[in-house]
PDB file of C-alpha atoms in Angstrom:
ATOM      1  CA  MET A   1      32.051   1.842  20.940  1.00 68.00           C
ATOM      2  CA  TYR A   2      29.465   3.485  23.365  1.00 69.00           C
ATOM      3  CA  ASP A   3      29.599   4.188  27.002  1.00 69.00           C
ATOM      4  CA  ASP A   4      27.287   5.769  29.649  1.00 76.00           C
ATOM      5  CA  VAL A   5      24.357   5.698  27.115  1.00 79.00           C
ATOM      6  CA  VAL A   6      20.998   7.230  28.402  1.00 83.00           C
ATOM      7  CA  CYS A   7      17.832   6.638  26.428  1.00 81.00           C
ATOM      8  CA  THR A   8      14.262   7.771  27.041  1.00 78.00           C
ATOM      9  CA  GLY A   9      12.717   5.043  24.838  1.00 70.00           C
ATOM     10  CA  SER A  10      11.362   7.327  22.257  1.00 70.00           C
ATOM     11  CA  GLU A  11      14.658   7.408  20.150  1.00 68.00           C
ATOM     12  CA  ALA A  12      14.612   5.860  16.632  1.00 67.00           C
ATOM     13  CA  GLU A  13      18.250   4.632  17.121  1.00 70.00           C
ATOM     14  CA  LEU A  14      20.752   4.276  19.669  1.00 72.00           C
ATOM     15  CA  LEU A  15      22.879   7.215  18.217  1.00 73.00           C
ATOM     16  CA  ASN A  16      20.087   9.500  19.141  1.00 78.00           C
ATOM     17  CA  CYS A  17      20.471   8.690  22.954  1.00 81.00           C
ATOM     18  CA  HIS A  18      22.527  10.843  25.154  1.00 80.00           C
ATOM     19  CA  HIS A  19      26.201   9.533  25.268  1.00 76.00           C
ATOM     20  CA  PRO A  20      29.659  11.195  25.662  1.00 77.00           C
ATOM     21  CA  GLY A  21      30.471  10.463  21.934  1.00 74.00           C
ATOM     22  CA  LEU A  22      31.138   7.691  19.567  1.00 70.00           C
ATOM     23  CA  GLY A  23      34.197   5.820  20.548  1.00 71.00           C
ATOM     24  CA  ILE A  24      34.620   7.675  23.802  1.00 74.00           C
ATOM     25  CA  ASN A  25      34.670   5.024  26.596  1.00 70.00           C
ATOM     26  CA  ASP A  26      36.603   3.372  29.246  1.00 75.00           C
ATOM     27  CA  CYS A  27      34.995  -0.075  28.771  1.00 75.00           C
ATOM     28  CA  LEU A  28      36.490  -3.582  28.533  1.00 74.00           C
ATOM     29  CA  HIS A  29      34.844  -6.435  26.568  1.00 74.00           C
ATOM     30  CA  GLY A  30      33.549  -7.941  29.743  1.00 73.00           C
ATOM     31  CA  GLU A  31      31.211  -4.942  29.961  1.00 72.00           C
ATOM     32  CA  ASP A  32      29.723  -5.436  26.494  1.00 72.00           C
ATOM     33  CA  ALA A  33      25.908  -5.081  26.414  1.00 72.00           C
ATOM     34  CA  GLY A  34      23.389  -6.997  24.353  1.00 67.00           C
ATOM     35  CA  VAL A  35      19.581  -6.826  23.623  1.00 62.00           C
ATOM     36  CA  LYS A  36      17.236  -9.562  22.937  1.00 52.00           C
ATOM     37  CA  CYS A  37      14.401  -8.522  20.688  1.00 54.00           C
ATOM     38  CA  ASP A  38      11.163 -10.307  20.927  1.00 56.00           C
ATOM     39  CA  SER A  39       8.555  -9.860  18.279  1.00 65.00           C
ATOM     40  CA  PHE A  40       5.171  -8.875  19.616  1.00 88.00           C
ATOM     41  CA  ILE A  41       3.230  -9.549  16.434  1.00 95.00           C
ATOM     42  CA  ARG A  42       2.909 -12.644  14.341  1.00 95.00           C
ATOM     43  CA  LEU A  43       0.706 -14.280  11.592  1.00 97.00           C
ATOM     44  CA  VAL A  44      -1.044 -17.532  12.275  1.00 97.00           C
ATOM     45  CA  GLY A  45      -2.917 -19.981  10.118  1.00 97.00           C
ATOM     46  CA  GLY A  46      -2.040 -18.532   6.767  1.00 96.00           C
ATOM     47  CA  ASP A  47      -0.974 -20.332   3.518  1.00 92.00           C
ATOM     48  CA  ASP A  48       2.656 -19.163   3.920  1.00 93.00           C
ATOM     49  CA  ALA A  49       4.984 -17.025   6.127  1.00 92.00           C
ATOM     50  CA  ASN A  50       3.317 -13.931   4.435  1.00 95.00           C
ATOM     51  CA  SER A  51      -0.265 -14.368   5.346  1.00 96.00           C
ATOM     52  CA  GLY A  52      -2.457 -15.314   8.431  1.00 97.00           C
ATOM     53  CA  ARG A  53      -4.488 -14.133  11.295  1.00 98.00           C
ATOM     54  CA  VAL A  54      -2.796 -11.224  13.066  1.00 98.00           C
ATOM     55  CA  GLU A  55      -1.898 -11.885  16.702  1.00 97.00           C
ATOM     56  CA  VAL A  56      -0.230  -9.459  19.189  1.00 95.00           C
ATOM     57  CA  MET A  57       1.429  -9.956  22.463  1.00 92.00           C
ATOM     58  CA  PHE A  58      -0.662  -8.290  25.125  1.00 90.00           C
ATOM     59  CA  HIS A  59       0.144  -8.862  28.975  1.00 89.00           C
ATOM     60  CA  ASN A  60       2.422 -11.859  28.119  1.00 88.00           C
ATOM     61  CA  GLU A  61      -0.373 -13.576  25.983  1.00 92.00           C
ATOM     62  CA  TRP A  62      -1.159 -13.790  22.324  1.00 95.00           C
ATOM     63  CA  GLY A  63      -4.220 -12.037  21.414  1.00 96.00           C
ATOM     64  CA  THR A  64      -6.035 -10.957  18.206  1.00 97.00           C
ATOM     65  CA  ILE A  65      -7.311  -7.720  16.347  1.00 97.00           C
ATOM     66  CA  CYS A  66     -10.955  -7.114  15.787  1.00 96.00           C
ATOM     67  CA  ASP A  67     -11.735  -6.699  12.046  1.00 96.00           C
ATOM     68  CA  ASP A  68     -13.937  -3.339  12.779  1.00 95.00           C
ATOM     69  CA  LYS A  69     -12.391  -0.794  10.440  1.00 94.00           C
ATOM     70  CA  PHE A  70      -9.566  -3.151   9.632  1.00 96.00           C
ATOM     71  CA  ASN A  71      -8.296  -2.218   6.170  1.00 97.00           C
ATOM     72  CA  ASN A  72      -5.323  -2.417   3.656  1.00 96.00           C
ATOM     73  CA  ASN A  73      -3.563   0.657   5.342  1.00 97.00           C
ATOM     74  CA  ILE A  74      -3.588  -1.359   8.762  1.00 97.00           C
ATOM     75  CA  ALA A  75      -2.343  -4.519   6.795  1.00 97.00           C
ATOM     76  CA  LYS A  76       0.631  -2.274   5.504  1.00 96.00           C
ATOM     77  CA  VAL A  77       1.517  -1.460   9.000  1.00 96.00           C
ATOM     78  CA  VAL A  78       1.409  -5.106  10.158  1.00 96.00           C
ATOM     79  CA  CYS A  79       3.574  -6.272   7.296  1.00 95.00           C
ATOM     80  CA  ARG A  80       6.111  -3.460   7.928  1.00 94.00           C
ATOM     81  CA  MET A  81       6.250  -4.471  11.604  1.00 93.00           C
ATOM     82  CA  LEU A  82       7.043  -8.008  10.464  1.00 93.00           C
ATOM     83  CA  GLY A  83       9.547  -6.957   7.983  1.00 91.00           C
ATOM     84  CA  LYS A  84       7.639  -8.138   5.018  1.00 93.00           C
ATOM     85  CA  PRO A  85       6.740  -6.473   1.812  1.00 93.00           C
ATOM     86  CA  THR A  86       3.947  -3.809   2.166  1.00 94.00           C
ATOM     87  CA  ASP A  87       3.057  -3.277  -1.481  1.00 90.00           C
ATOM     88  CA  ASN A  88      -0.250  -4.815  -2.270  1.00 92.00           C
ATOM     89  CA  ALA A  89      -0.838  -5.817   1.347  1.00 95.00           C
ATOM     90  CA  VAL A  90      -4.394  -7.082   1.754  1.00 96.00           C
ATOM     91  CA  ALA A  91      -6.665  -7.068   4.902  1.00 96.00           C
ATOM     92  CA  PHE A  92      -9.025  -9.843   5.742  1.00 97.00           C
ATOM     93  CA  GLY A  93     -11.788 -10.046   8.276  1.00 96.00           C
ATOM     94  CA  GLU A  94     -14.424 -12.434   9.706  1.00 96.00           C
ATOM     95  CA  ALA A  95     -11.700 -14.813  10.853  1.00 97.00           C
ATOM     96  CA  TYR A  96     -10.616 -15.586   7.318  1.00 97.00           C
ATOM     97  CA  PHE A  97      -7.566 -17.488   8.631  1.00 98.00           C
ATOM     98  CA  GLY A  98      -9.420 -18.972  11.585  1.00 97.00           C
ATOM     99  CA  ALA A  99     -10.748 -17.622  14.881  1.00 97.00           C
ATOM    100  CA  GLY A 100      -7.943 -17.059  17.448  1.00 96.00           C
ATOM    101  CA  SER A 101      -8.214 -17.124  21.217  1.00 95.00           C
ATOM    102  CA  GLY A 102      -7.309 -14.901  24.138  1.00 94.00           C
ATOM    103  CA  THR A 103      -7.896 -11.144  24.448  1.00 95.00           C
ATOM    104  CA  ILE A 104      -8.986  -9.126  21.437  1.00 96.00           C
ATOM    105  CA  VAL A 105      -6.342  -6.353  21.765  1.00 94.00           C
ATOM    106  CA  PHE A 106      -7.253  -3.828  19.371  1.00 93.00           C
ATOM    107  CA  GLN A 107     -10.693  -2.712  17.977  1.00 93.00           C
ATOM    108  CA  ASP A 108     -11.551   0.248  15.748  1.00 94.00           C
ATOM    109  CA  ILE A 109      -7.905   0.754  14.842  1.00 94.00           C
ATOM    110  CA  THR A 110      -7.174   3.429  12.212  1.00 95.00           C
ATOM    111  CA  CYS A 111      -3.811   3.950  10.351  1.00 96.00           C
ATOM    112  CA  ASN A 112      -2.765   5.934   7.364  1.00 96.00           C
ATOM    113  CA  GLY A 113      -0.395   3.034   6.269  1.00 95.00           C
ATOM    114  CA  THR A 114       2.738   4.706   6.913  1.00 95.00           C
ATOM    115  CA  GLU A 115       3.244   4.175  10.606  1.00 95.00           C
ATOM    116  CA  ALA A 116       6.019   1.991  11.963  1.00 92.00           C
ATOM    117  CA  ASP A 117       3.908   0.299  14.559  1.00 92.00           C
ATOM    118  CA  LEU A 118       0.231  -0.299  15.311  1.00 94.00           C
ATOM    119  CA  ILE A 119       0.644   1.390  18.717  1.00 90.00           C
ATOM    120  CA  HIS A 120       1.104   4.685  16.740  1.00 93.00           C
ATOM    121  CA  CYS A 121      -2.297   4.247  14.966  1.00 94.00           C
ATOM    122  CA  ARG A 122      -5.493   5.505  16.520  1.00 93.00           C
ATOM    123  CA  HIS A 123      -7.334   2.836  18.480  1.00 90.00           C
ATOM    124  CA  THR A 124      -9.734   2.396  21.370  1.00 89.00           C
ATOM    125  CA  ALA A 125      -8.313   1.148  24.594  1.00 89.00           C
ATOM    126  CA  MET A 126      -6.163  -1.900  24.238  1.00 90.00           C
ATOM    127  CA  GLY A 127      -7.771  -5.102  25.583  1.00 90.00           C
ATOM    128  CA  TYR A 128     -11.342  -3.720  25.684  1.00 88.00           C
ATOM    129  CA  ALA A 129     -13.114  -4.851  22.604  1.00 87.00           C
ATOM    130  CA  HIS A 130     -16.829  -5.720  22.032  1.00 90.00           C
ATOM    131  CA  CYS A 131     -15.893  -8.175  19.228  1.00 93.00           C
ATOM    132  CA  ASN A 132     -15.672 -11.983  19.248  1.00 95.00           C
ATOM    133  CA  HIS A 133     -13.152 -14.186  17.567  1.00 97.00           C
ATOM    134  CA  ASN A 134     -15.315 -14.781  14.436  1.00 97.00           C
ATOM    135  CA  GLU A 135     -14.212 -11.150  13.655  1.00 97.00           C
ATOM    136  CA  ASP A 136     -10.495 -11.669  13.993  1.00 97.00           C
ATOM    137  CA  ALA A 137      -8.453  -9.743  11.367  1.00 97.00           C
ATOM    138  CA  GLY A 138      -5.745 -11.243   9.139  1.00 98.00           C
ATOM    139  CA  VAL A 139      -3.336 -10.121   6.359  1.00 97.00           C
ATOM    140  CA  ARG A 140      -1.635 -11.085   3.361  1.00 97.00           C
ATOM    141  CA  CYS A 141       1.573  -9.152   3.034  1.00 96.00           C
ATOM    142  CA  GLY A 142       2.693  -7.556  -0.220  1.00 81.00           C
ATOM    143  CA  LYS A 143       3.144  -9.635  -3.348  1.00 67.00           C
ATOM    144  CA  ASP A 144       4.748  -8.069  -6.407  1.00 47.00           C
ATOM    145  CA  ASN A 145       3.118  -9.855  -9.191  1.00 46.00           C
ATOM    146  CA  LEU A 146      -0.040 -11.730 -10.268  1.00 44.00           C
ATOM    147  CA  THR A 147       1.360 -15.142 -10.038  1.00 43.00           C
ATOM    148  CA  ASN A 148       1.255 -14.704  -6.218  1.00 45.00           C
ATOM    149  CA  PHE A 149      -2.411 -14.091  -6.197  1.00 47.00           C
ATOM    150  CA  LEU A 150      -3.809 -16.626  -8.747  1.00 47.00           C
ATOM    151  CA  PRO A 151      -3.881 -20.469  -8.426  1.00 50.00           C
ATOM    152  CA  LEU A 152      -1.315 -21.993 -10.722  1.00 46.00           C
ATOM    153  CA  PRO A 153      -1.562 -23.020 -13.523  1.00 49.00           C
ATOM    154  CA  TYR A 154      -3.985 -20.171 -14.428  1.00 45.00           C
ATOM    155  CA  ILE A 155      -5.257 -19.585 -17.947  1.00 46.00           C
ATOM    156  CA  PHE A 156      -5.871 -16.271 -19.261  1.00 45.00           C
ATOM    157  CA  LYS A 157      -7.721 -15.953 -22.564  1.00 43.00           C
ATOM    158  CA  TYR A 158      -6.765 -13.092 -24.710  1.00 42.00           C
ATOM    159  CA  TYR A 159      -7.836 -11.827 -28.204  1.00 42.00           C
ATOM    160  CA  ILE A 160      -5.605 -10.401 -30.802  1.00 41.00           C
ATOM    161  CA  THR A 161      -7.267  -7.852 -33.063  1.00 41.00           C
ATOM    162  CA  THR A 162      -6.023  -8.713 -36.442  1.00 43.00           C
ATOM    163  CA  LYS A 163      -7.711  -9.156 -39.884  1.00 46.00           C
ATOM    164  CA  HIS A 164      -8.048 -12.895 -38.990  1.00 48.00           C
ATOM    165  CA  ASN A 165      -9.231 -12.157 -35.330  1.00 46.00           C
ATOM    166  CA  ALA A 166      -6.777 -14.708 -33.894  1.00 45.00           C
ATOM    167  CA  PHE A 167      -7.491 -16.284 -30.460  1.00 47.00           C
ATOM    168  CA  GLY A 168      -4.995 -17.585 -27.967  1.00 46.00           C
ATOM    169  CA  ARG A 169      -4.177 -18.215 -24.407  1.00 47.00           C
ATOM    170  CA  LEU A 170      -1.493 -17.492 -21.858  1.00 48.00           C
ATOM    171  CA  ILE A 171      -0.776 -20.067 -19.166  1.00 48.00           C
ATOM    172  CA  LEU A 172       0.853 -18.963 -15.913  1.00 50.00           C
ATOM    173  CA  THR A 173       2.819 -21.796 -14.201  1.00 48.00           C
ATOM    174  CA  ALA A 174       5.060 -21.961 -11.286  1.00 45.00           C
TER     175      ALA A 174
END
């Protein structure tokens, strides 16, 4: 399908790289190319796959992110990088999901929430933080409804205004 492809590394997709044209090639299947993608970000110590301490790969070791300036916009970027829902993404600090180890990779990071990757956010020099691991940041990636935030069963009390002032309750269960 592609032949003689030349990329700079800044392209959003392979089609944006220089090549003679889609389908123009003189290749055999023995020349097929492949790519192995390794994630350089993960969540550790959370309640489920959508939550945990944020760890990033830095110099072939897992490190953490300092909670200084860490907010929900940054949480959205982390969740986006992991392919998880970004709606209602929540940031946590003070090692909420436990203290990590290794290098504290990012400190004073600032994102607007629409970036595709943390590297596109403003930050101080990577690997030079004056935080310690009791300030490790975490996230809970987006959940779309209240049942994902409340312990179940959870009882809501509600009042209905009628001439009899009826009282009732609503119980959410899994």
